[in-house]
């Protein structure tokens, strides 16, 4: 069971110092991956329904969000083993040649440690800021992923799609191992089916054990039906619940609570053949407490799963 940690790239505790501390501690403790994500802006307009049904602005945590690939470039220079992923970047907001080269450059500087986590996005204001029609989310997503993969392939690169075209050219650098794994942040049936066609894995939100198990089954079954090797594809369950230093009593959400409670949930995921878990960063500037929780969880998980 692989364990990943979302770096503190957003919110009031996001800072270069905290990002550095968590990155180096996670590698030292034997975690498998570090992750960032993309948020272009926080609109002033209310967008999401609040408890009373009235629309509210998206959460304050998005007021500050560090750019994902720049952050991972910094982290790459401070680490040597741990994988570096984005969960997620919306590739529709970037020219595919530019984005492909940025990921490949990071892959070169990190020695082949990059995971490209992509998603389709949802916020109309971000699509407008990127000058991309919101209605392009479906077919455009397939197209941009294909264009990016073409850029990582052998020269000369030539691509003609519905929305993107690349004239026969040399495009470099290339990824260290010839390709970069692409995982998709998919939760809907349509998103999971799309990922089964074009991705190397999915990172669904694990609100319940049954829910994420059903998503994993759909992903693998669809991939097999399409003639792909499902055993080579990954499912990484992610949680937005920050790790807590003390146990949660009574009914608790799945993948929420203390390190020991999380270890119990991870064991259930392992039994369902889930490949990994991605945790949110605890919302605290107390780095010592955060690192203690990470150390406890990493100690408990091998006892529960039998492997680092």
PDB file of C-alpha atoms in Angstrom:
ATOM      1  CA  UNK A   1       0.000   0.000   0.000  1.00  0.00           C
ATOM      2  CA  UNK A   2       1.571   3.254  -1.114  1.00  0.00           C
ATOM      3  CA  UNK A   3       1.044   6.388   0.956  1.00  0.00           C
ATOM      4  CA  UNK A   4       1.106   9.904  -0.444  1.00  0.00           C
ATOM      5  CA  UNK A   5       0.916  13.309   1.221  1.00  0.00           C
ATOM      6  CA  UNK A   6      -0.578  16.500  -0.152  1.00  0.00           C
ATOM      7  CA  UNK A   7       1.915  19.285   0.466  1.00  0.00           C
ATOM      8  CA  UNK A   8       0.657  22.396   2.313  1.00  0.00           C
ATOM      9  CA  UNK A   9       0.357  24.446  -0.889  1.00  0.00           C
ATOM     10  CA  UNK A  10      -2.846  26.318  -0.006  1.00  0.00           C
ATOM     11  CA  UNK A  11      -4.465  28.100   2.899  1.00  0.00           C
ATOM     12  CA  UNK A  12      -3.066  30.200   5.703  1.00  0.00           C
ATOM     13  CA  UNK A  13      -0.349  27.650   6.520  1.00  0.00           C
ATOM     14  CA  UNK A  14       0.978  27.403   2.974  1.00  0.00           C
ATOM     15  CA  UNK A  15       4.555  28.611   2.862  1.00  0.00           C
ATOM     16  CA  UNK A  16       7.878  27.615   1.309  1.00  0.00           C
ATOM     17  CA  UNK A  17       9.181  26.712   4.774  1.00  0.00           C
ATOM     18  CA  UNK A  18       6.254  24.407   5.603  1.00  0.00           C
ATOM     19  CA  UNK A  19       6.318  22.814   2.168  1.00  0.00           C
ATOM     20  CA  UNK A  20      10.028  22.107   2.571  1.00  0.00           C
ATOM     21  CA  UNK A  21       9.592  20.662   6.063  1.00  0.00           C
ATOM     22  CA  UNK A  22       6.792  18.276   5.103  1.00  0.00           C
ATOM     23  CA  UNK A  23       8.510  17.198   1.871  1.00  0.00           C
ATOM     24  CA  UNK A  24      11.762  16.275   3.549  1.00  0.00           C
ATOM     25  CA  UNK A  25      10.032  14.593   6.498  1.00  0.00           C
ATOM     26  CA  UNK A  26       7.807  12.502   4.218  1.00  0.00           C
ATOM     27  CA  UNK A  27      10.794  11.228   2.273  1.00  0.00           C
ATOM     28  CA  UNK A  28      12.733  10.481   5.443  1.00  0.00           C
ATOM     29  CA  UNK A  29       9.775   8.552   6.893  1.00  0.00           C
ATOM     30  CA  UNK A  30       9.381   6.356   3.822  1.00  0.00           C
ATOM     31  CA  UNK A  31       6.295   7.873   2.209  1.00  0.00           C
ATOM     32  CA  UNK A  32       5.906   7.129  -1.459  1.00  0.00           C
ATOM     33  CA  UNK A  33       4.739  10.397  -3.000  1.00  0.00           C
ATOM     34  CA  UNK A  34       4.196  14.136  -2.532  1.00  0.00           C
ATOM     35  CA  UNK A  35       1.432  16.039  -4.294  1.00  0.00           C
ATOM     36  CA  UNK A  36       0.385  19.542  -5.277  1.00  0.00           C
ATOM     37  CA  UNK A  37      -2.683  20.864  -7.081  1.00  0.00           C
ATOM     38  CA  UNK A  38      -3.803  23.732  -9.284  1.00  0.00           C
ATOM     39  CA  UNK A  39      -6.227  26.520  -8.398  1.00  0.00           C
ATOM     40  CA  UNK A  40      -5.968  29.526 -10.714  1.00  0.00           C
ATOM     41  CA  UNK A  41      -8.114  31.916  -8.685  1.00  0.00           C
ATOM     42  CA  UNK A  42     -10.739  32.365  -5.984  1.00  0.00           C
ATOM     43  CA  UNK A  43     -13.694  34.236  -7.466  1.00  0.00           C
ATOM     44  CA  UNK A  44     -15.379  36.942  -5.418  1.00  0.00           C
ATOM     45  CA  UNK A  45     -18.736  35.644  -6.650  1.00  0.00           C
ATOM     46  CA  UNK A  46     -20.626  33.096  -4.512  1.00  0.00           C
ATOM     47  CA  UNK A  47     -20.561  29.692  -6.234  1.00  0.00           C
ATOM     48  CA  UNK A  48     -21.296  26.878  -3.800  1.00  0.00           C
ATOM     49  CA  UNK A  49     -24.400  26.289  -1.648  1.00  0.00           C
ATOM     50  CA  UNK A  50     -23.846  26.852   2.065  1.00  0.00           C
ATOM     51  CA  UNK A  51     -25.602  25.163   5.018  1.00  0.00           C
ATOM     52  CA  UNK A  52     -28.702  27.347   4.573  1.00  0.00           C
ATOM     53  CA  UNK A  53     -28.850  26.773   0.827  1.00  0.00           C
ATOM     54  CA  UNK A  54     -27.589  30.240  -0.034  1.00  0.00           C
ATOM     55  CA  UNK A  55     -24.607  30.432  -2.358  1.00  0.00           C
ATOM     56  CA  UNK A  56     -21.240  31.164  -0.759  1.00  0.00           C
ATOM     57  CA  UNK A  57     -17.738  31.793  -2.057  1.00  0.00           C
ATOM     58  CA  UNK A  58     -15.483  28.774  -2.410  1.00  0.00           C
ATOM     59  CA  UNK A  59     -13.547  28.082   0.819  1.00  0.00           C
ATOM     60  CA  UNK A  60     -10.945  30.521   2.094  1.00  0.00           C
ATOM     61  CA  UNK A  61      -8.269  27.830   1.790  1.00  0.00           C
ATOM     62  CA  UNK A  62      -8.109  28.682  -1.941  1.00  0.00           C
ATOM     63  CA  UNK A  63      -7.200  32.330  -1.302  1.00  0.00           C
ATOM     64  CA  UNK A  64      -3.523  31.366  -1.609  1.00  0.00           C
ATOM     65  CA  UNK A  65      -2.476  28.358  -3.685  1.00  0.00           C
ATOM     66  CA  UNK A  66       1.130  27.874  -4.785  1.00  0.00           C
ATOM     67  CA  UNK A  67       1.710  26.993  -8.445  1.00  0.00           C
ATOM     68  CA  UNK A  68       1.992  23.180  -8.603  1.00  0.00           C
ATOM     69  CA  UNK A  69       4.908  22.518 -10.964  1.00  0.00           C
ATOM     70  CA  UNK A  70       7.056  25.363  -9.636  1.00  0.00           C
ATOM     71  CA  UNK A  71       6.508  23.970  -6.151  1.00  0.00           C
ATOM     72  CA  UNK A  72       7.485  20.459  -7.219  1.00  0.00           C
ATOM     73  CA  UNK A  73      10.623  21.811  -8.902  1.00  0.00           C
ATOM     74  CA  UNK A  74      11.648  23.241  -5.544  1.00  0.00           C
ATOM     75  CA  UNK A  75      10.812  19.964  -3.794  1.00  0.00           C
ATOM     76  CA  UNK A  76      12.686  17.925  -6.420  1.00  0.00           C
ATOM     77  CA  UNK A  77      15.902  19.722  -5.498  1.00  0.00           C
ATOM     78  CA  UNK A  78      15.408  18.886  -1.810  1.00  0.00           C
ATOM     79  CA  UNK A  79      14.572  15.178  -2.190  1.00  0.00           C
ATOM     80  CA  UNK A  80      16.033  12.190  -3.992  1.00  0.00           C
ATOM     81  CA  UNK A  81      13.596   9.258  -3.918  1.00  0.00           C
ATOM     82  CA  UNK A  82       9.983  10.242  -3.330  1.00  0.00           C
ATOM     83  CA  UNK A  83       7.582  10.535  -6.288  1.00  0.00           C
ATOM     84  CA  UNK A  84       6.243  13.980  -7.221  1.00  0.00           C
ATOM     85  CA  UNK A  85       2.645  14.269  -8.407  1.00  0.00           C
ATOM     86  CA  UNK A  86      -0.008  16.811  -9.283  1.00  0.00           C
ATOM     87  CA  UNK A  87      -3.535  16.132  -8.095  1.00  0.00           C
ATOM     88  CA  UNK A  88      -4.766  17.840 -10.048  1.00  0.00           C
ATOM     89  CA  UNK A  89      -3.672  20.137 -12.878  1.00  0.00           C
ATOM     90  CA  UNK A  90      -6.253  20.965 -15.532  1.00  0.00           C
ATOM     91  CA  UNK A  91      -4.420  20.445 -18.854  1.00  0.00           C
ATOM     92  CA  UNK A  92      -7.089  22.413 -20.729  1.00  0.00           C
ATOM     93  CA  UNK A  93      -5.741  25.599 -19.151  1.00  0.00           C
ATOM     94  CA  UNK A  94      -2.334  25.169 -20.843  1.00  0.00           C
ATOM     95  CA  UNK A  95      -1.035  24.711 -24.393  1.00  0.00           C
ATOM     96  CA  UNK A  96      -0.205  20.980 -24.554  1.00  0.00           C
ATOM     97  CA  UNK A  97       3.325  21.520 -25.890  1.00  0.00           C
ATOM     98  CA  UNK A  98       4.120  23.913 -23.035  1.00  0.00           C
ATOM     99  CA  UNK A  99       2.650  21.651 -20.370  1.00  0.00           C
ATOM    100  CA  UNK A 100       4.299  18.515 -21.771  1.00  0.00           C
ATOM    101  CA  UNK A 101       7.711  20.215 -21.720  1.00  0.00           C
ATOM    102  CA  UNK A 102       7.211  21.490 -18.158  1.00  0.00           C
ATOM    103  CA  UNK A 103       6.407  17.985 -16.886  1.00  0.00           C
ATOM    104  CA  UNK A 104       9.270  16.445 -18.870  1.00  0.00           C
ATOM    105  CA  UNK A 105      11.704  19.055 -17.548  1.00  0.00           C
ATOM    106  CA  UNK A 106      10.626  18.341 -13.972  1.00  0.00           C
ATOM    107  CA  UNK A 107      10.965  14.624 -14.693  1.00  0.00           C
ATOM    108  CA  UNK A 108      14.529  15.135 -15.912  1.00  0.00           C
ATOM    109  CA  UNK A 109      15.538  17.241 -12.911  1.00  0.00           C
ATOM    110  CA  UNK A 110      13.952  14.774 -10.469  1.00  0.00           C
ATOM    111  CA  UNK A 111      15.408  11.640 -12.063  1.00  0.00           C
ATOM    112  CA  UNK A 112      12.113  10.272 -13.397  1.00  0.00           C
ATOM    113  CA  UNK A 113       9.946  10.731 -10.310  1.00  0.00           C
ATOM    114  CA  UNK A 114       6.978  12.592 -11.805  1.00  0.00           C
ATOM    115  CA  UNK A 115       3.297  11.573 -11.862  1.00  0.00           C
ATOM    116  CA  UNK A 116       1.032  13.749 -14.012  1.00  0.00           C
ATOM    117  CA  UNK A 117      -2.307  13.995 -12.233  1.00  0.00           C
ATOM    118  CA  UNK A 118      -4.892  15.678 -14.456  1.00  0.00           C
ATOM    119  CA  UNK A 119      -8.543  16.629 -14.121  1.00  0.00           C
ATOM    120  CA  UNK A 120     -11.268  18.308 -16.137  1.00  0.00           C
ATOM    121  CA  UNK A 121     -12.062  21.168 -13.776  1.00  0.00           C
ATOM    122  CA  UNK A 122     -15.466  22.651 -12.979  1.00  0.00           C
ATOM    123  CA  UNK A 123     -15.195  26.377 -12.238  1.00  0.00           C
ATOM    124  CA  UNK A 124     -16.476  28.578 -15.063  1.00  0.00           C
ATOM    125  CA  UNK A 125     -14.334  31.529 -13.923  1.00  0.00           C
ATOM    126  CA  UNK A 126     -11.138  29.515 -14.323  1.00  0.00           C
ATOM    127  CA  UNK A 127     -12.101  28.419 -17.826  1.00  0.00           C
ATOM    128  CA  UNK A 128     -12.871  32.045 -18.722  1.00  0.00           C
ATOM    129  CA  UNK A 129      -9.530  33.213 -17.309  1.00  0.00           C
ATOM    130  CA  UNK A 130      -7.744  30.562 -19.409  1.00  0.00           C
ATOM    131  CA  UNK A 131      -9.790  31.536 -22.497  1.00  0.00           C
ATOM    132  CA  UNK A 132     -11.111  27.972 -22.845  1.00  0.00           C
ATOM    133  CA  UNK A 133     -14.823  27.204 -23.374  1.00  0.00           C
ATOM    134  CA  UNK A 134     -16.300  25.233 -20.488  1.00  0.00           C
ATOM    135  CA  UNK A 135     -18.026  22.942 -22.986  1.00  0.00           C
ATOM    136  CA  UNK A 136     -14.591  21.662 -24.090  1.00  0.00           C
ATOM    137  CA  UNK A 137     -14.179  19.663 -20.864  1.00  0.00           C
ATOM    138  CA  UNK A 138     -15.023  16.276 -22.418  1.00  0.00           C
ATOM    139  CA  UNK A 139     -13.681  15.924 -25.952  1.00  0.00           C
ATOM    140  CA  UNK A 140     -11.076  18.598 -25.290  1.00  0.00           C
ATOM    141  CA  UNK A 141      -9.696  16.644 -22.342  1.00  0.00           C
ATOM    142  CA  UNK A 142      -9.169  13.545 -24.492  1.00  0.00           C
ATOM    143  CA  UNK A 143      -7.529  15.699 -27.155  1.00  0.00           C
ATOM    144  CA  UNK A 144      -5.106  17.535 -24.875  1.00  0.00           C
ATOM    145  CA  UNK A 145      -3.990  14.296 -23.190  1.00  0.00           C
ATOM    146  CA  UNK A 146      -3.300  12.736 -26.574  1.00  0.00           C
ATOM    147  CA  UNK A 147      -1.310  15.815 -27.629  1.00  0.00           C
ATOM    148  CA  UNK A 148       0.756  15.726 -24.429  1.00  0.00           C
ATOM    149  CA  UNK A 149       1.534  12.035 -24.886  1.00  0.00           C
ATOM    150  CA  UNK A 150       2.598  12.764 -28.462  1.00  0.00           C
ATOM    151  CA  UNK A 151       5.038  15.394 -27.192  1.00  0.00           C
ATOM    152  CA  UNK A 152       6.595  12.837 -24.855  1.00  0.00           C
ATOM    153  CA  UNK A 153       6.973  10.359 -27.714  1.00  0.00           C
ATOM    154  CA  UNK A 154       9.789  10.059 -30.231  1.00  0.00           C
ATOM    155  CA  UNK A 155      10.776  12.907 -32.531  1.00  0.00           C
ATOM    156  CA  UNK A 156       9.624  14.163 -34.884  1.00  0.00           C
ATOM    157  CA  UNK A 157       6.375  14.856 -33.062  1.00  0.00           C
ATOM    158  CA  UNK A 158       3.333  15.448 -35.220  1.00  0.00           C
ATOM    159  CA  UNK A 159      -0.225  15.669 -33.952  1.00  0.00           C
ATOM    160  CA  UNK A 160      -3.569  16.640 -35.457  1.00  0.00           C
ATOM    161  CA  UNK A 161      -6.609  16.528 -33.202  1.00  0.00           C
ATOM    162  CA  UNK A 162      -9.945  18.232 -32.908  1.00  0.00           C
ATOM    163  CA  UNK A 163      -8.652  21.235 -30.947  1.00  0.00           C
ATOM    164  CA  UNK A 164      -4.852  20.935 -31.101  1.00  0.00           C
ATOM    165  CA  UNK A 165      -2.341  20.542 -33.902  1.00  0.00           C
ATOM    166  CA  UNK A 166       1.447  20.215 -33.765  1.00  0.00           C
ATOM    167  CA  UNK A 167       3.456  20.498 -36.957  1.00  0.00           C
ATOM    168  CA  UNK A 168       6.183  17.903 -37.387  1.00  0.00           C
ATOM    169  CA  UNK A 169       8.855  19.056 -34.924  1.00  0.00           C
ATOM    170  CA  UNK A 170      11.459  18.062 -32.403  1.00  0.00           C
ATOM    171  CA  UNK A 171      10.033  18.639 -28.920  1.00  0.00           C
ATOM    172  CA  UNK A 172      12.323  18.178 -25.963  1.00  0.00           C
ATOM    173  CA  UNK A 173      13.220  17.272 -23.272  1.00  0.00           C
ATOM    174  CA  UNK A 174      11.615  13.853 -23.116  1.00  0.00           C
ATOM    175  CA  UNK A 175      10.674  12.046 -19.885  1.00  0.00           C
ATOM    176  CA  UNK A 176      13.452  10.009 -18.289  1.00  0.00           C
ATOM    177  CA  UNK A 177      11.727   6.668 -18.934  1.00  0.00           C
ATOM    178  CA  UNK A 178      10.108   7.638 -22.200  1.00  0.00           C
ATOM    179  CA  UNK A 179       6.737   8.455 -20.636  1.00  0.00           C
ATOM    180  CA  UNK A 180       5.170   9.899 -17.488  1.00  0.00           C
ATOM    181  CA  UNK A 181       2.295   8.101 -15.735  1.00  0.00           C
ATOM    182  CA  UNK A 182      -0.994   9.975 -16.112  1.00  0.00           C
ATOM    183  CA  UNK A 183      -3.599   9.614 -13.382  1.00  0.00           C
ATOM    184  CA  UNK A 184      -7.001  11.275 -13.516  1.00  0.00           C
ATOM    185  CA  UNK A 185      -9.004  12.726 -10.663  1.00  0.00           C
ATOM    186  CA  UNK A 186     -12.263  10.991 -11.556  1.00  0.00           C
ATOM    187  CA  UNK A 187     -15.363  10.382  -9.425  1.00  0.00           C
ATOM    188  CA  UNK A 188     -18.304  10.268 -11.843  1.00  0.00           C
ATOM    189  CA  UNK A 189     -19.070   7.234 -13.980  1.00  0.00           C
ATOM    190  CA  UNK A 190     -18.272   9.202 -17.112  1.00  0.00           C
ATOM    191  CA  UNK A 191     -14.960  10.435 -15.729  1.00  0.00           C
ATOM    192  CA  UNK A 192     -13.969   6.943 -14.621  1.00  0.00           C
ATOM    193  CA  UNK A 193     -14.832   5.499 -18.027  1.00  0.00           C
ATOM    194  CA  UNK A 194     -12.789   8.205 -19.732  1.00  0.00           C
ATOM    195  CA  UNK A 195      -9.836   7.486 -17.458  1.00  0.00           C
ATOM    196  CA  UNK A 196     -10.148   3.775 -18.262  1.00  0.00           C
ATOM    197  CA  UNK A 197      -9.581   4.697 -21.920  1.00  0.00           C
ATOM    198  CA  UNK A 198      -6.734   7.186 -21.646  1.00  0.00           C
ATOM    199  CA  UNK A 199      -5.091   7.124 -18.196  1.00  0.00           C
ATOM    200  CA  UNK A 200      -2.717   4.980 -16.170  1.00  0.00           C
ATOM    201  CA  UNK A 201      -4.708   5.364 -12.963  1.00  0.00           C
ATOM    202  CA  UNK A 202      -7.385   7.258 -11.066  1.00  0.00           C
ATOM    203  CA  UNK A 203      -7.409   9.207  -7.790  1.00  0.00           C
ATOM    204  CA  UNK A 204     -11.051   9.153  -6.636  1.00  0.00           C
ATOM    205  CA  UNK A 205     -12.243  10.805  -3.437  1.00  0.00           C
ATOM    206  CA  UNK A 206     -12.929   8.063  -0.904  1.00  0.00           C
ATOM    207  CA  UNK A 207     -16.016   9.244   0.945  1.00  0.00           C
ATOM    208  CA  UNK A 208     -16.915   5.630   1.814  1.00  0.00           C
ATOM    209  CA  UNK A 209     -15.242   2.239   1.491  1.00  0.00           C
ATOM    210  CA  UNK A 210     -18.077   0.886  -0.640  1.00  0.00           C
ATOM    211  CA  UNK A 211     -18.031   3.937  -2.877  1.00  0.00           C
ATOM    212  CA  UNK A 212     -14.323   3.875  -3.687  1.00  0.00           C
ATOM    213  CA  UNK A 213     -14.404   0.084  -4.098  1.00  0.00           C
ATOM    214  CA  UNK A 214     -17.178   0.426  -6.682  1.00  0.00           C
ATOM    215  CA  UNK A 215     -15.192   3.134  -8.494  1.00  0.00           C
ATOM    216  CA  UNK A 216     -12.109   0.932  -8.590  1.00  0.00           C
ATOM    217  CA  UNK A 217     -14.136  -2.001  -9.912  1.00  0.00           C
ATOM    218  CA  UNK A 218     -15.719   0.110 -12.638  1.00  0.00           C
ATOM    219  CA  UNK A 219     -12.331   1.526 -13.665  1.00  0.00           C
ATOM    220  CA  UNK A 220     -10.653  -1.854 -13.947  1.00  0.00           C
ATOM    221  CA  UNK A 221     -13.608  -3.600 -15.557  1.00  0.00           C
ATOM    222  CA  UNK A 222     -13.958  -0.870 -18.186  1.00  0.00           C
ATOM    223  CA  UNK A 223     -10.229  -0.943 -18.903  1.00  0.00           C
ATOM    224  CA  UNK A 224     -10.319  -4.713 -19.408  1.00  0.00           C
ATOM    225  CA  UNK A 225     -13.302  -4.411 -21.722  1.00  0.00           C
ATOM    226  CA  UNK A 226     -11.278  -1.929 -23.777  1.00  0.00           C
ATOM    227  CA  UNK A 227      -8.438  -4.431 -24.107  1.00  0.00           C
ATOM    228  CA  UNK A 228      -6.131  -2.792 -21.568  1.00  0.00           C
ATOM    229  CA  UNK A 229      -4.109  -4.534 -18.864  1.00  0.00           C
ATOM    230  CA  UNK A 230      -6.054  -3.552 -15.745  1.00  0.00           C
ATOM    231  CA  UNK A 231      -3.356  -5.009 -13.488  1.00  0.00           C
ATOM    232  CA  UNK A 232      -0.963  -2.301 -14.697  1.00  0.00           C
ATOM    233  CA  UNK A 233      -3.369   0.520 -13.778  1.00  0.00           C
ATOM    234  CA  UNK A 234      -3.547   2.122 -10.326  1.00  0.00           C
ATOM    235  CA  UNK A 235      -6.290   3.299  -7.989  1.00  0.00           C
ATOM    236  CA  UNK A 236      -5.225   5.786  -5.320  1.00  0.00           C
ATOM    237  CA  UNK A 237      -7.949   6.702  -2.843  1.00  0.00           C
ATOM    238  CA  UNK A 238      -7.742  10.283  -1.664  1.00  0.00           C
ATOM    239  CA  UNK A 239      -9.256  11.970   1.359  1.00  0.00           C
ATOM    240  CA  UNK A 240      -9.853  15.632   2.122  1.00  0.00           C
ATOM    241  CA  UNK A 241     -10.059  14.905   5.863  1.00  0.00           C
ATOM    242  CA  UNK A 242      -6.915  16.151   7.631  1.00  0.00           C
ATOM    243  CA  UNK A 243      -5.176  13.689   9.919  1.00  0.00           C
ATOM    244  CA  UNK A 244      -5.965  14.307  13.603  1.00  0.00           C
ATOM    245  CA  UNK A 245      -3.634  13.842  16.590  1.00  0.00           C
ATOM    246  CA  UNK A 246      -6.453  12.315  18.681  1.00  0.00           C
ATOM    247  CA  UNK A 247      -9.045   9.674  17.743  1.00  0.00           C
ATOM    248  CA  UNK A 248     -12.494  10.744  16.568  1.00  0.00           C
ATOM    249  CA  UNK A 249     -15.165   9.220  18.787  1.00  0.00           C
ATOM    250  CA  UNK A 250     -18.540   7.950  17.612  1.00  0.00           C
ATOM    251  CA  UNK A 251     -19.400   7.904  13.943  1.00  0.00           C
ATOM    252  CA  UNK A 252     -16.483   9.170  11.893  1.00  0.00           C
ATOM    253  CA  UNK A 253     -16.024   9.706   8.179  1.00  0.00           C
ATOM    254  CA  UNK A 254     -14.033   7.128   6.265  1.00  0.00           C
ATOM    255  CA  UNK A 255     -10.300   7.943   6.161  1.00  0.00           C
ATOM    256  CA  UNK A 256     -10.657  10.506   8.932  1.00  0.00           C
ATOM    257  CA  UNK A 257      -9.244  10.533  12.434  1.00  0.00           C
ATOM    258  CA  UNK A 258      -6.022   9.637  14.195  1.00  0.00           C
ATOM    259  CA  UNK A 259      -3.153   7.705  12.599  1.00  0.00           C
ATOM    260  CA  UNK A 260      -4.363   4.490  14.241  1.00  0.00           C
ATOM    261  CA  UNK A 261      -7.905   4.972  12.931  1.00  0.00           C
ATOM    262  CA  UNK A 262      -6.545   5.726   9.472  1.00  0.00           C
ATOM    263  CA  UNK A 263      -4.416   2.584   9.571  1.00  0.00           C
ATOM    264  CA  UNK A 264      -7.589   0.558  10.172  1.00  0.00           C
ATOM    265  CA  UNK A 265      -9.247   2.127   7.125  1.00  0.00           C
ATOM    266  CA  UNK A 266      -6.133   1.586   5.012  1.00  0.00           C
ATOM    267  CA  UNK A 267      -6.214  -2.113   5.838  1.00  0.00           C
ATOM    268  CA  UNK A 268      -9.770  -2.291   4.497  1.00  0.00           C
ATOM    269  CA  UNK A 269      -8.646  -0.575   1.310  1.00  0.00           C
ATOM    270  CA  UNK A 270      -5.754  -2.989   0.936  1.00  0.00           C
ATOM    271  CA  UNK A 271      -8.191  -5.888   1.178  1.00  0.00           C
ATOM    272  CA  UNK A 272     -10.143  -4.327  -1.712  1.00  0.00           C
ATOM    273  CA  UNK A 273      -6.969  -4.155  -3.863  1.00  0.00           C
ATOM    274  CA  UNK A 274      -6.666  -0.362  -3.703  1.00  0.00           C
ATOM    275  CA  UNK A 275      -3.080   0.565  -4.576  1.00  0.00           C
ATOM    276  CA  UNK A 276      -2.524   3.648  -2.463  1.00  0.00           C
ATOM    277  CA  UNK A 277      -3.927   6.433  -0.308  1.00  0.00           C
ATOM    278  CA  UNK A 278      -3.356  10.165  -0.609  1.00  0.00           C
ATOM    279  CA  UNK A 279      -3.759  12.267   2.532  1.00  0.00           C
ATOM    280  CA  UNK A 280      -4.515  15.940   2.971  1.00  0.00           C
ATOM    281  CA  UNK A 281      -2.058  18.052   4.925  1.00  0.00           C
ATOM    282  CA  UNK A 282      -3.181  18.740   8.517  1.00  0.00           C
ATOM    283  CA  UNK A 283      -4.326  22.397   8.833  1.00  0.00           C
ATOM    284  CA  UNK A 284      -1.734  23.466  11.360  1.00  0.00           C
ATOM    285  CA  UNK A 285       1.518  25.381  11.555  1.00  0.00           C
ATOM    286  CA  UNK A 286       2.680  22.970  14.250  1.00  0.00           C
ATOM    287  CA  UNK A 287       5.133  21.083  12.082  1.00  0.00           C
ATOM    288  CA  UNK A 288       6.348  18.905  14.957  1.00  0.00           C
ATOM    289  CA  UNK A 289       2.835  17.527  15.535  1.00  0.00           C
ATOM    290  CA  UNK A 290       2.279  16.970  11.820  1.00  0.00           C
ATOM    291  CA  UNK A 291       5.516  15.047  11.488  1.00  0.00           C
ATOM    292  CA  UNK A 292       4.722  12.958  14.586  1.00  0.00           C
ATOM    293  CA  UNK A 293       1.401  11.957  13.015  1.00  0.00           C
ATOM    294  CA  UNK A 294       3.066  11.097   9.717  1.00  0.00           C
ATOM    295  CA  UNK A 295       5.645   8.997  11.543  1.00  0.00           C
ATOM    296  CA  UNK A 296       2.995   7.146  13.550  1.00  0.00           C
ATOM    297  CA  UNK A 297       0.924   6.365  10.462  1.00  0.00           C
ATOM    298  CA  UNK A 298       3.926   5.159   8.483  1.00  0.00           C
ATOM    299  CA  UNK A 299       4.854   2.927  11.421  1.00  0.00           C
ATOM    300  CA  UNK A 300       1.352   1.491  11.709  1.00  0.00           C
ATOM    301  CA  UNK A 301       0.677   0.862   8.057  1.00  0.00           C
ATOM    302  CA  UNK A 302       3.455  -1.721   7.521  1.00  0.00           C
ATOM    303  CA  UNK A 303       2.058  -3.684  10.492  1.00  0.00           C
ATOM    304  CA  UNK A 304      -1.399  -3.578   8.909  1.00  0.00           C
ATOM    305  CA  UNK A 305      -0.391  -4.244   5.301  1.00  0.00           C
ATOM    306  CA  UNK A 306       2.883  -6.111   5.608  1.00  0.00           C
ATOM    307  CA  UNK A 307       4.876  -3.799   3.368  1.00  0.00           C
ATOM    308  CA  UNK A 308       6.165  -0.271   3.076  1.00  0.00           C
TER     309      UNK A 308
END
